[in-house]
Amino acid sequence: AHVGTASKETDTTTTFANPDGTMTTDISAGPVRVAEGGGLVSVDPTLVAAGGVIAPRAAEGGTRLSAGSAAGGAELASLNAGGGHLGFRWPTALPAPTLSGATATYHNAVPNGDLVVTATTTGFEFSVVLRAVPTQAPVYSLPLSLTGFSVSENTAGALTLSDTSGGVLAQAPAATMYSAALDPRGQVPTQQAAVATSLVAGKGGQTLVLRPDFGFLSNPATVYPVTI
């Protein structure tokens, strides 16, 4: 803990005036404040519903989540930055989610499972949480909405979001999945596997396709629920 008077703030730093007249600057690895109303406010990814959408109280990236949709093809989650837009669409209807802190849970959005989206200080992450072994190998297809951005994939399955000049705006690591089995010493998953990911081009644009390994999902040793 730092004791002093905050005299200057940016999105990642706080400068304190110490009693002895010196200055101390605390630097954070990520943003701790965002611009709002002509000033800086503390980052708060807690989700709130307003105006038919769900958004963090204060976070970078202009994240917006679906409040539910009776028709397929609505945007599940999106980012807005630098005049560009990236949206992930969900192909089927979405129930109104249950909100808990920074997490939105769309119950039963998939057979025997939920769709879970968690806001972060700079974006979001989404998961499919399966409660039981699926009857067949699942395939999750999320059409992308892109304006002013392009998305590419490397050989490891990681995604990169770039602007029109090629500048990197955001990145997503390769998709993974893990079971509920935890190492009791570190409470980390002991059963996990990569998820095959591909970007498929079509008439309507690109679609992100996730193909979890059915061998992992159907293995009797796999402990459910499984998070993809």
XYZ file of N, CA and C in Angstrom:
684
model
N 0.849 -1.178 0.000
C 0.000 0.000 0.000
C 0.884 1.226 0.000
N 0.420 2.284 -0.732
C 1.195 3.510 -0.795
C 0.442 4.594 -0.053
N 1.150 5.307 0.789
C 0.554 6.404 1.546
C 1.086 7.707 0.987
N 0.189 8.603 0.588
C 0.585 9.880 0.038
C -0.608 10.565 -0.570
N -0.412 11.702 -1.178
C -1.492 12.450 -1.818
C -1.380 12.300 -3.316
N -2.441 11.769 -3.970
C -2.433 11.617 -5.412
C -2.501 12.989 -6.057
N -1.492 13.328 -6.853
C -1.454 14.649 -7.464
C -1.656 14.614 -8.963
N -1.435 13.438 -9.583
C -1.601 13.343 -11.030
C -1.949 11.922 -11.393
N -2.922 11.745 -12.296
C -3.358 10.415 -12.689
C -3.414 10.296 -14.200
N -3.005 9.126 -14.729
C -3.248 8.765 -16.123
C -3.965 7.427 -16.102
N -4.151 6.825 -17.288
C -4.877 5.556 -17.300
C -4.089 4.426 -16.636
N -2.749 4.528 -16.604
C -1.953 3.436 -16.029
C -1.041 3.885 -14.890
N -1.009 5.168 -14.544
C -0.107 5.638 -13.491
C -0.825 6.549 -12.508
N -0.293 6.585 -11.279
C -0.722 7.541 -10.265
C 0.535 8.135 -9.645
N 0.654 9.458 -9.646
C 1.805 10.140 -9.070
C 1.404 10.743 -7.727
N 2.178 10.419 -6.686
C 1.883 10.874 -5.328
C 2.895 11.934 -4.891
N 2.402 12.926 -4.171
C 3.272 13.895 -3.508
C 3.534 13.388 -2.100
N 4.774 13.072 -1.793
C 5.130 12.546 -0.479
C 5.310 13.675 0.527
N 5.153 13.355 1.818
C 5.316 14.386 2.855
C 6.673 15.082 2.838
N 7.731 14.382 2.337
C 9.063 14.988 2.345
C 9.329 15.828 1.107
N 8.292 16.003 0.255
C 8.448 16.837 -0.930
C 8.840 16.085 -2.180
N 9.151 14.801 -2.083
C 9.488 14.011 -3.261
C 8.215 13.519 -3.933
N 8.353 12.945 -5.119
C 7.221 12.418 -5.881
C 7.429 10.935 -6.119
N 6.358 10.165 -6.054
C 6.398 8.728 -6.339
C 5.327 8.413 -7.367
N 5.680 7.627 -8.394
C 4.720 7.225 -9.421
C 4.517 5.726 -9.375
N 3.264 5.305 -9.162
C 2.893 3.890 -9.232
C 2.452 3.588 -10.654
N 3.032 2.535 -11.245
C 2.732 2.163 -12.623
C 2.065 0.804 -12.634
N 0.918 0.698 -13.323
C 0.180 -0.556 -13.419
C 0.428 -1.199 -14.769
N 0.382 -2.539 -14.804
C 0.604 -3.260 -16.056
C -0.526 -3.014 -17.051
N -1.741 -2.794 -16.541
C -2.894 -2.532 -17.397
C -3.583 -1.270 -16.945
N -4.603 -0.832 -17.693
C -5.290 0.401 -17.329
C -6.028 0.275 -16.003
N -5.923 1.313 -15.178
C -6.683 1.360 -13.931
C -7.719 2.480 -13.978
N -7.664 3.299 -15.045
C -8.644 4.362 -15.228
C -8.976 4.473 -16.712
N -10.157 5.003 -16.994
C -10.570 5.244 -18.373
C -11.180 6.626 -18.448
N -11.150 7.195 -19.668
C -11.719 8.516 -19.878
C -13.237 8.439 -19.857
N -13.859 9.330 -19.107
C -15.315 9.364 -19.050
C -15.750 10.738 -18.554
N -16.655 11.364 -19.310
C -17.189 12.656 -18.891
C -16.148 13.747 -18.794
N -15.146 13.705 -19.664
C -14.115 14.727 -19.656
C -13.028 14.520 -18.620
N -13.069 13.403 -17.882
C -12.054 13.125 -16.885
C -11.690 11.657 -16.874
N -10.991 11.226 -15.830
C -10.597 9.831 -15.679
C -11.349 9.225 -14.500
N -11.888 8.024 -14.696
C -12.574 7.311 -13.623
C -11.919 5.945 -13.463
N -12.058 5.354 -12.293
C -11.470 4.047 -12.037
C -12.121 2.973 -12.884
N -11.300 2.058 -13.391
C -11.810 0.947 -14.187
C -12.732 0.082 -13.327
N -13.877 -0.276 -13.910
C -14.830 -1.146 -13.218
C -15.539 -1.997 -14.261
N -15.126 -3.278 -14.422
C -15.739 -4.126 -15.445
C -17.095 -4.710 -15.042
N -17.620 -4.318 -13.895
C -18.933 -4.818 -13.482
C -19.961 -4.528 -14.563
N -20.739 -5.541 -14.937
C -21.699 -5.391 -16.022
C -23.013 -4.796 -15.527
N -23.549 -3.885 -16.335
C -24.847 -3.278 -16.046
C -25.655 -3.257 -17.338
N -26.965 -3.368 -17.207
C -27.872 -3.344 -18.360
C -28.489 -1.959 -18.490
N -28.445 -1.415 -19.702
C -29.034 -0.102 -19.966
C -29.216 0.061 -21.462
N -30.352 0.590 -21.866
C -30.586 0.874 -23.279
C -30.598 -0.342 -24.162
N -31.007 -1.487 -23.611
C -31.113 -2.688 -24.429
C -29.810 -3.420 -24.649
N -28.721 -2.963 -24.032
C -27.436 -3.659 -24.135
C -26.855 -3.803 -22.737
N -25.797 -4.590 -22.652
C -25.085 -4.787 -21.388
C -23.650 -4.325 -21.596
N -23.131 -3.560 -20.652
C -21.783 -3.019 -20.802
C -21.124 -2.888 -19.438
N -19.783 -2.874 -19.411
C -19.084 -2.614 -18.145
C -19.351 -1.183 -17.688
N -19.286 -0.974 -16.377
C -19.462 0.377 -15.855
C -18.383 1.315 -16.361
N -17.133 0.848 -16.406
C -16.029 1.671 -16.887
C -14.887 0.759 -17.298
N -14.620 0.686 -18.602
C -13.542 -0.161 -19.113
C -13.164 0.325 -20.499
N -11.949 -0.019 -20.922
C -11.509 0.321 -22.263
C -12.150 -0.619 -23.274
N -12.161 -0.201 -24.532
C -12.581 -1.087 -25.606
C -14.023 -0.974 -26.024
N -14.832 -0.190 -25.317
C -16.225 -0.043 -25.728
C -16.963 -1.363 -25.808
N -16.741 -2.267 -24.857
C -17.375 -3.585 -24.864
C -18.878 -3.481 -24.718
N -19.598 -4.254 -25.535
C -21.048 -4.357 -25.440
C -21.429 -5.830 -25.544
N -22.354 -6.279 -24.687
C -22.829 -7.652 -24.706
C -24.321 -7.674 -24.992
N -24.784 -8.782 -25.534
C -26.199 -8.929 -25.851
C -27.028 -9.032 -24.581
N -28.193 -8.369 -24.596
C -29.158 -8.494 -23.505
C -30.128 -9.635 -23.772
N -29.873 -10.404 -24.853
C -30.754 -11.495 -25.247
C -31.391 -11.199 -26.580
N -31.643 -12.242 -27.353
C -32.241 -12.067 -28.674
C -33.085 -13.282 -29.014
N -34.299 -13.028 -29.524
C -35.190 -14.124 -29.902
C -34.810 -14.730 -31.239
N -33.996 -14.026 -32.018
C -33.595 -14.514 -33.337
C -32.102 -14.801 -33.363
N -31.680 -15.721 -34.203
C -30.272 -16.030 -34.347
C -29.547 -14.960 -35.135
N -28.225 -14.900 -34.984
C -27.417 -13.964 -35.754
C -27.157 -12.646 -35.063
N -27.672 -12.455 -33.850
C -27.426 -11.210 -33.131
C -26.010 -11.210 -32.566
N -25.466 -10.023 -32.354
C -24.126 -9.929 -31.784
C -24.147 -10.355 -30.321
N -23.276 -11.282 -29.999
C -23.114 -11.721 -28.625
C -22.261 -10.722 -27.855
N -21.140 -10.311 -28.440
C -20.228 -9.381 -27.785
C -19.482 -8.603 -28.852
N -19.106 -7.372 -28.518
C -18.417 -6.533 -29.491
C -17.452 -5.586 -28.812
N -16.504 -5.090 -29.618
C -15.551 -4.073 -29.203
C -15.641 -2.907 -30.167
N -15.477 -1.690 -29.655
C -15.441 -0.496 -30.491
C -14.228 0.321 -30.084
N -13.347 0.581 -31.025
C -12.136 1.336 -30.713
C -11.601 1.992 -31.982
N -11.133 3.220 -31.843
C -10.513 3.907 -32.964
C -11.401 4.027 -34.185
N -12.710 4.102 -33.990
C -13.624 4.215 -35.109
C -13.954 2.892 -35.762
N -13.407 1.795 -35.266
C -13.683 0.476 -35.828
C -14.578 -0.343 -34.922
N -15.053 -1.455 -35.457
C -15.991 -2.312 -34.730
C -15.673 -3.777 -35.009
N -15.664 -4.569 -33.933
C -15.543 -6.024 -34.047
C -16.661 -6.649 -33.236
N -17.465 -7.474 -33.879
C -18.545 -8.150 -33.183
C -18.518 -9.642 -33.448
N -18.840 -10.434 -32.431
C -18.989 -11.882 -32.553
C -20.478 -12.206 -32.503
N -21.001 -12.797 -33.562
C -22.419 -13.113 -33.625
C -22.667 -14.559 -33.172
N -23.811 -14.760 -32.521
C -24.189 -16.096 -32.085
C -25.286 -16.591 -33.016
N -25.147 -17.802 -33.587
C -26.053 -18.232 -34.671
C -27.479 -18.547 -34.235
N -27.725 -18.778 -32.958
C -29.070 -19.126 -32.500
C -29.567 -18.082 -31.504
N -30.819 -18.231 -31.087
C -31.409 -17.294 -30.135
C -30.616 -17.282 -28.833
N -30.619 -16.129 -28.173
C -29.916 -15.971 -26.913
C -30.907 -15.603 -25.812
N -30.898 -16.317 -24.708
C -31.749 -15.912 -23.590
C -31.188 -14.665 -22.916
N -32.000 -13.952 -22.176
C -31.488 -12.845 -21.370
C -30.513 -13.416 -20.352
N -29.339 -12.828 -20.206
C -28.331 -13.420 -19.317
C -28.557 -13.066 -17.852
N -27.964 -13.869 -17.002
C -27.864 -13.564 -15.581
C -26.535 -12.858 -15.361
N -26.568 -11.706 -14.698
C -25.357 -10.924 -14.471
C -24.853 -11.141 -13.048
N -23.542 -11.330 -12.945
C -22.898 -11.456 -11.638
C -21.523 -10.817 -11.737
N -21.373 -9.635 -11.193
C -20.118 -8.922 -11.322
C -19.811 -8.618 -12.776
N -18.658 -9.077 -13.258
C -18.249 -8.837 -14.642
C -18.677 -9.944 -15.591
N -19.491 -10.889 -15.117
C -19.837 -12.067 -15.914
C -21.311 -12.106 -16.282
N -21.572 -12.425 -17.543
C -22.934 -12.636 -18.048
C -23.062 -14.100 -18.441
N -24.071 -14.786 -17.905
C -24.287 -16.197 -18.202
C -25.588 -16.365 -18.961
N -25.485 -16.897 -20.177
C -26.652 -17.173 -21.018
C -26.993 -18.652 -20.825
N -27.911 -18.909 -19.924
C -28.219 -20.281 -19.533
C -28.851 -21.067 -20.681
N -28.357 -22.302 -20.864
C -28.891 -23.236 -21.860
C -28.823 -22.679 -23.287
N -27.827 -21.838 -23.554
C -27.645 -21.337 -24.911
C -27.146 -22.428 -25.852
N -26.574 -23.506 -25.277
C -26.165 -24.685 -26.046
C -26.754 -25.899 -25.344
N -26.913 -27.016 -26.044
C -27.442 -28.217 -25.386
C -26.589 -28.622 -24.190
N -27.224 -28.811 -23.035
C -26.537 -29.210 -21.805
C -25.417 -28.264 -21.405
N -25.600 -26.986 -21.716
C -24.531 -26.060 -21.365
C -24.946 -24.607 -21.418
N -24.061 -23.773 -20.907
C -24.279 -22.328 -20.858
C -23.207 -21.604 -21.659
N -23.548 -20.416 -22.107
C -22.602 -19.515 -22.749
C -22.256 -18.449 -21.720
N -20.965 -18.254 -21.470
C -20.528 -17.340 -20.421
C -19.586 -16.298 -21.028
N -19.885 -15.013 -20.806
C -19.037 -13.927 -21.293
C -18.620 -13.084 -20.100
N -17.322 -12.845 -19.974
C -16.795 -12.062 -18.860
C -16.074 -10.836 -19.395
N -16.482 -9.666 -18.915
C -15.812 -8.419 -19.302
C -14.491 -8.301 -18.556
N -13.484 -7.776 -19.233
C -12.196 -7.485 -18.619
C -11.971 -5.978 -18.677
N -10.826 -5.516 -18.227
C -10.565 -4.079 -18.256
C -10.342 -3.556 -19.667
N -10.046 -4.462 -20.609
C -9.762 -4.020 -21.977
C -10.583 -4.740 -23.041
N -11.456 -5.647 -22.655
C -12.223 -6.388 -23.655
C -13.139 -7.396 -22.998
N -13.109 -8.628 -23.486
C -13.963 -9.663 -22.919
C -13.409 -11.030 -23.291
N -13.912 -12.053 -22.602
C -13.617 -13.433 -22.956
C -14.911 -14.223 -22.884
N -15.038 -15.218 -23.749
C -16.265 -16.001 -23.717
C -15.945 -17.482 -23.698
N -16.855 -18.230 -23.071
C -16.677 -19.670 -22.906
C -18.006 -20.374 -23.086
N -17.929 -21.620 -23.503
C -19.062 -22.530 -23.449
C -18.779 -23.495 -22.314
N -19.696 -23.604 -21.376
C -19.524 -24.491 -20.228
C -20.520 -25.638 -20.354
N -20.001 -26.832 -20.628
C -20.835 -28.019 -20.813
C -20.994 -28.767 -19.498
N -22.236 -29.129 -19.185
C -22.513 -29.850 -17.942
C -22.422 -31.360 -18.107
N -22.486 -31.837 -19.356
C -22.474 -33.276 -19.607
C -21.861 -33.546 -20.967
N -21.514 -34.804 -21.217
C -20.925 -35.193 -22.496
C -21.910 -34.921 -23.631
N -21.512 -34.190 -24.667
C -22.425 -33.965 -25.789
C -22.680 -35.256 -26.556
N -23.817 -35.310 -27.238
C -24.176 -36.519 -27.984
C -23.340 -36.681 -29.246
N -22.759 -35.588 -29.727
C -21.887 -35.648 -30.894
C -20.853 -34.531 -30.792
N -19.852 -34.593 -31.654
C -18.793 -33.587 -31.611
C -19.373 -32.196 -31.877
N -19.239 -31.269 -30.939
C -19.806 -29.933 -31.149
C -18.931 -29.076 -32.059
N -19.595 -28.184 -32.785
C -18.917 -27.188 -33.600
C -19.581 -25.849 -33.298
N -18.798 -24.861 -32.901
C -19.338 -23.545 -32.570
C -18.856 -22.550 -33.621
N -19.814 -21.956 -34.332
C -19.499 -21.013 -35.407
C -19.990 -19.629 -35.020
N -19.092 -18.661 -35.023
C -19.429 -17.294 -34.654
C -19.073 -16.362 -35.817
N -20.056 -15.955 -36.629
C -19.780 -14.989 -37.694
C -19.283 -13.672 -37.106
N -18.340 -13.043 -37.796
C -17.747 -11.797 -37.321
C -18.358 -10.598 -38.021
N -18.555 -9.522 -37.266
C -18.924 -8.224 -37.823
C -17.687 -7.341 -37.746
N -17.222 -6.855 -38.885
C -15.987 -6.078 -38.920
C -16.180 -4.765 -39.656
N -15.775 -3.671 -39.042
C -15.756 -2.364 -39.675
C -14.447 -1.681 -39.301
N -13.613 -1.411 -40.292
C -12.352 -0.734 -40.022
C -11.278 -1.622 -39.416
N -11.573 -2.890 -39.232
C -10.626 -3.843 -38.661
C -10.467 -5.044 -39.585
N -9.402 -5.807 -39.369
C -9.243 -7.108 -39.997
C -8.773 -8.086 -38.934
N -9.133 -9.347 -39.095
C -8.758 -10.381 -38.144
C -7.953 -11.446 -38.869
N -6.857 -11.856 -38.281
C -6.018 -12.917 -38.855
C -5.725 -13.947 -37.783
N -5.309 -15.132 -38.229
C -5.007 -16.232 -37.324
C -3.626 -16.772 -37.632
N -2.828 -17.055 -36.591
C -1.527 -17.654 -36.835
C -1.626 -19.167 -36.770
N -0.524 -19.839 -36.966
C -0.549 -21.304 -37.042
C -0.908 -21.955 -35.710
N -0.764 -21.221 -34.607
C -1.092 -21.774 -33.295
C -2.554 -21.548 -32.920
N -3.287 -20.804 -33.779
C -4.695 -20.555 -33.506
C -4.979 -19.254 -32.793
N -3.943 -18.439 -32.515
C -4.156 -17.143 -31.882
C -4.686 -16.152 -32.914
N -5.533 -15.226 -32.466
C -6.134 -14.240 -33.348
C -5.531 -12.862 -33.118
N -5.388 -12.087 -34.193
C -4.883 -10.718 -34.108
C -5.862 -9.788 -34.802
N -6.226 -8.717 -34.116
C -7.118 -7.690 -34.664
C -6.260 -6.498 -35.059
N -6.337 -6.113 -36.332
C -5.505 -5.026 -36.850
C -6.364 -3.942 -37.468
N -5.815 -2.706 -37.517
C -6.516 -1.622 -38.185
C -6.146 -1.619 -39.662
N -6.663 -0.645 -40.388
C -6.462 -0.623 -41.840
C -5.003 -0.418 -42.231
N -4.179 0.132 -41.327
C -2.761 0.333 -41.632
C -1.900 -0.825 -41.168
N -2.535 -1.856 -40.608
C -1.790 -3.017 -40.151
C -1.363 -2.960 -38.706
N -1.707 -1.889 -38.005
C -1.350 -1.778 -36.597
C -2.166 -2.738 -35.745
N -1.521 -3.416 -34.812
C -2.198 -4.391 -33.958
C -2.977 -3.659 -32.866
N -4.274 -3.940 -32.805
C -5.145 -3.322 -31.809
C -5.470 -4.258 -30.652
N -5.579 -5.534 -30.943
C -5.937 -6.499 -29.904
C -5.497 -7.882 -30.344
N -5.342 -8.761 -29.350
C -4.969 -10.141 -29.634
C -5.741 -11.081 -28.730
N -5.989 -12.286 -29.225
C -6.653 -13.320 -28.443
C -5.798 -14.582 -28.523
N -5.488 -15.201 -27.398
C -4.683 -16.425 -27.427
C -5.460 -17.575 -28.040
N -4.761 -18.637 -28.383
C -5.406 -19.824 -28.939
C -6.429 -20.376 -27.950
N -7.547 -20.863 -28.476
C -8.618 -21.377 -27.627
C -8.196 -22.678 -26.958
N -8.643 -22.860 -25.727
C -8.360 -24.075 -24.986
C -9.632 -24.548 -24.279
N -9.591 -25.738 -23.712
C -10.688 -26.222 -22.879
C -10.096 -27.004 -21.716
N -10.834 -27.025 -20.621
C -10.353 -27.722 -19.438
C -11.534 -28.244 -18.638
N -11.275 -29.297 -17.872
C -12.329 -29.931 -17.087
C -12.357 -29.353 -15.671
N -13.253 -29.896 -14.850
C -13.377 -29.439 -13.463
C -12.358 -30.094 -12.541
N -11.519 -30.996 -13.072
C -10.496 -31.643 -12.246
C -9.397 -30.637 -11.925
N -9.104 -30.443 -10.645
C -8.128 -29.451 -10.220
C -7.015 -30.083 -9.410
N -5.818 -29.538 -9.560
C -4.693 -29.909 -8.721
C -4.935 -29.309 -7.339
N -5.062 -30.106 -6.303
C -5.394 -29.557 -4.981
C -4.331 -28.614 -4.428
N -3.114 -28.709 -4.943
C -2.053 -27.843 -4.421
C -2.152 -26.434 -4.988
N -2.467 -26.333 -6.276
C -2.528 -25.013 -6.896
C -3.880 -24.648 -7.447
N -4.860 -25.555 -7.318
C -6.212 -25.311 -7.820
C -6.200 -24.904 -9.302
N -5.350 -25.589 -10.081
C -5.300 -25.361 -11.523
C -5.800 -26.617 -12.223
N -6.386 -26.477 -13.421
C -6.928 -27.647 -14.120
C -5.843 -28.667 -14.441
N -6.188 -29.938 -14.241
C -5.244 -31.009 -14.562
C -5.608 -31.708 -15.865
N -6.794 -31.424 -16.408
C -7.222 -31.992 -17.688
C -7.542 -30.837 -18.634
N -6.732 -30.662 -19.648
C -6.969 -29.582 -20.592
C -6.451 -29.961 -21.970
N -6.962 -29.253 -22.971
C -6.583 -29.552 -24.352
C -6.810 -28.319 -25.211
N -6.074 -28.247 -26.316
C -6.280 -27.161 -27.275
C -7.588 -27.379 -28.023
N -8.158 -26.288 -28.504
C -9.375 -26.348 -29.310
C -9.031 -25.919 -30.732
N -9.306 -26.780 -31.703
C -9.029 -26.448 -33.102
C -9.856 -25.231 -33.510
N -9.179 -24.226 -34.068
C -9.812 -22.958 -34.420
C -9.481 -22.609 -35.860
N -10.462 -22.056 -36.557
C -10.203 -21.622 -37.931
C -11.058 -20.401 -38.263
N -10.526 -19.568 -39.152
C -11.274 -18.444 -39.699
C -11.719 -18.835 -41.097
N -13.032 -18.885 -41.315
C -13.580 -19.318 -42.590
C -14.180 -18.119 -43.307
N -13.752 -17.890 -44.552
C -14.267 -16.776 -45.341
C -15.502 -17.207 -46.120
N -16.495 -16.337 -46.178
C -17.719 -16.615 -46.925
C -18.282 -15.336 -47.506
N -19.456 -15.424 -48.133
C -20.074 -14.249 -48.755
C -20.388 -13.169 -47.721
N -20.743 -13.594 -46.523
C -21.095 -12.626 -45.490
C -19.912 -12.159 -44.667
N -18.701 -12.623 -44.991
C -17.519 -12.249 -44.229
C -16.898 -13.453 -43.546
N -16.093 -13.190 -42.562
C -15.375 -14.257 -41.854
C -16.213 -14.842 -40.726
N -15.979 -16.128 -40.465
C -16.625 -16.817 -39.351
C -15.549 -17.523 -38.539
N -15.599 -17.324 -37.239
C -14.698 -18.025 -36.332
C -15.332 -19.360 -35.985
N -14.619 -20.460 -36.254
C -15.150 -21.807 -36.031
C -14.290 -22.520 -35.001
N -14.929 -23.014 -33.949
C -14.248 -23.753 -32.888
C -14.704 -25.204 -32.933
N -13.750 -26.127 -32.933
C -14.043 -27.556 -32.987
C -13.367 -28.268 -31.813
N -14.007 -28.331 -30.663
C -13.416 -29.037 -29.519
C -13.242 -30.523 -29.821
N -12.178 -31.092 -29.303
C -11.864 -32.499 -29.532
C -12.889 -33.391 -28.827
N -13.634 -34.174 -29.614
C -14.670 -35.031 -29.035
C -14.044 -36.150 -28.204
N -12.829 -36.531 -28.523
C -12.138 -37.549 -27.737
C -11.946 -37.083 -26.303
N -11.584 -35.832 -26.121
C -11.435 -35.267 -24.784
C -12.778 -35.190 -24.087
N -13.800 -34.711 -24.812
C -15.122 -34.519 -24.207
C -15.789 -35.835 -23.822
N -15.549 -36.886 -24.602
C -16.224 -38.162 -24.359
C -15.401 -39.135 -23.518
N -14.193 -38.755 -23.140
C -13.345 -39.617 -22.322
C -13.995 -39.804 -20.947
N -14.206 -41.048 -20.519
C -14.843 -41.276 -19.210
C -14.074 -40.643 -18.056
N -12.790 -40.377 -18.235
C -12.001 -39.775 -17.160
C -12.187 -38.265 -17.055
N -12.753 -37.646 -18.092
C -12.952 -36.200 -18.083
C -14.026 -35.827 -17.065
N -13.683 -34.885 -16.196
C -14.580 -34.464 -15.112
C -15.371 -33.234 -15.559
N -16.696 -33.363 -15.533
C -17.559 -32.260 -15.930
C -17.949 -31.421 -14.727
N -18.235 -30.112 -14.952
C -18.386 -29.427 -16.237
C -17.046 -29.143 -16.936
N -17.132 -29.036 -18.265
C -15.966 -28.695 -19.088
C -16.161 -27.286 -19.630
N -15.132 -26.477 -19.505
C -15.139 -25.097 -20.005
C -14.341 -25.016 -21.281
N -14.984 -24.550 -22.350
C -14.343 -24.422 -23.657
C -14.101 -22.934 -23.939
